[in-house]
Coordinates of C-alpha atoms in Angstrom, one line a residue:
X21 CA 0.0 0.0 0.0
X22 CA 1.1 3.4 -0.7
X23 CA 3.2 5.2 2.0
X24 CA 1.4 8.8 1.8
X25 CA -1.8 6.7 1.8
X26 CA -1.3 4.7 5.1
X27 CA 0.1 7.9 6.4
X28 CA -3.2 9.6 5.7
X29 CA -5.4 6.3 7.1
X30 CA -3.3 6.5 10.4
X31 CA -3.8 10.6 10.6
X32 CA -7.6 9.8 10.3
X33 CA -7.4 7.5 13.3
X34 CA -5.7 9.2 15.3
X35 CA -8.2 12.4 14.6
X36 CA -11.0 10.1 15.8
X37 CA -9.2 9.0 18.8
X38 CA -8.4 12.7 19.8
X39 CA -11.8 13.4 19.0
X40 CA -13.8 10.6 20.8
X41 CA -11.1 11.3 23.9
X42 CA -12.7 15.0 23.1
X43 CA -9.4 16.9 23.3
X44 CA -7.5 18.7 20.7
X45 CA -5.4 17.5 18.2
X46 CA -1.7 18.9 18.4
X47 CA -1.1 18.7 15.1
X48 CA -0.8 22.3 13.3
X49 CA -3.4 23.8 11.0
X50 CA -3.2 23.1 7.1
X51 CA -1.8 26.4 6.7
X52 CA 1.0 25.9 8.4
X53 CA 1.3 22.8 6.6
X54 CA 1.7 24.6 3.6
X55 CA 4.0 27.2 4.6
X56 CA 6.5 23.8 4.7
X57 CA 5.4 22.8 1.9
X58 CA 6.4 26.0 0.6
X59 CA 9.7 26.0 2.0
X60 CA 10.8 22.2 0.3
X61 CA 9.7 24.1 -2.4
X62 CA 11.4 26.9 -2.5
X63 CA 14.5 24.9 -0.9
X64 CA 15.0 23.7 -4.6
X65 CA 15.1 26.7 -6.6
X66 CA 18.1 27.8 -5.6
X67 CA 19.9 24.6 -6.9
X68 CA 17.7 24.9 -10.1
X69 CA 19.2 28.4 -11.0
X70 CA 22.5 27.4 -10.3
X71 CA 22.2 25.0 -13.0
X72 CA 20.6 27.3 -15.2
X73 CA 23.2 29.8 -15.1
X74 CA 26.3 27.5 -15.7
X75 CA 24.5 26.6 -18.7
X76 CA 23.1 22.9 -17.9
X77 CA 19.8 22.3 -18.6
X78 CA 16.7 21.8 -16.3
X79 CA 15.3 18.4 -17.2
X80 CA 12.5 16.5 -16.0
X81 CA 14.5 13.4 -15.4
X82 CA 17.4 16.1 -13.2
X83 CA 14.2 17.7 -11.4
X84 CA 13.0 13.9 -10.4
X85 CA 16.3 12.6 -9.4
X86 CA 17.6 15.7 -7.1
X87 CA 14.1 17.7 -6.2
X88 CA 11.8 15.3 -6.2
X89 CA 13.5 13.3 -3.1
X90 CA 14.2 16.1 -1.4
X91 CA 10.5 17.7 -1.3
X92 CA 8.9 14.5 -0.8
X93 CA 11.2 12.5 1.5
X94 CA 11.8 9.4 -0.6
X95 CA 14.9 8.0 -1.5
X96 CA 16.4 8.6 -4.9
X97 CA 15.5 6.6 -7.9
X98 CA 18.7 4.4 -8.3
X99 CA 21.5 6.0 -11.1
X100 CA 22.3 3.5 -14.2
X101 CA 25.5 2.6 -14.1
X102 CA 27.5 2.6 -17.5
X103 CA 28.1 -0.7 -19.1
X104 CA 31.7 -2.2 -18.4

């Protein structure tokens, strides 16, 4: 099953514990969610325009392999290594 998907499942339980125990959840509100959200973002632009200014180009495949990871918290899809 998918990660982010258990991870929401368990989130919802653990709302209807906190509410059925009728205390609040400690969790912070979706906006402040976002503002982190915001900040992975924003974490990888600065690597993006480095790359654009020495020339390189931004790719999908560069964007998946070294933003990707980093916004999401997976590990990074395995490099091919060259034929010997």
């Amino acid at each position: 099953m998918n990660p982010y998907l258990i991870s929401l499942l368990m989130g919802v339980l653990a709302g209807l514990v906190y509410s059925l125990l009728a205390i609040r959840s400690p969790a912070p509100p979706v906006i402040a969610l976002l503002g982190l959200l915001g900040m992975l973002i924003g974490e990888q632009l600065v690597p993006a325009i480095k790359r654009k200014l020495s020339g390189e180009p931004l790719t999908v495949a560069w964007f998946r392999s070294e933003c990707i990871p980093k916004i999401t918290g997976t590990t990074p899809p395995k490099k091919e290594e060259p034929p010997h």
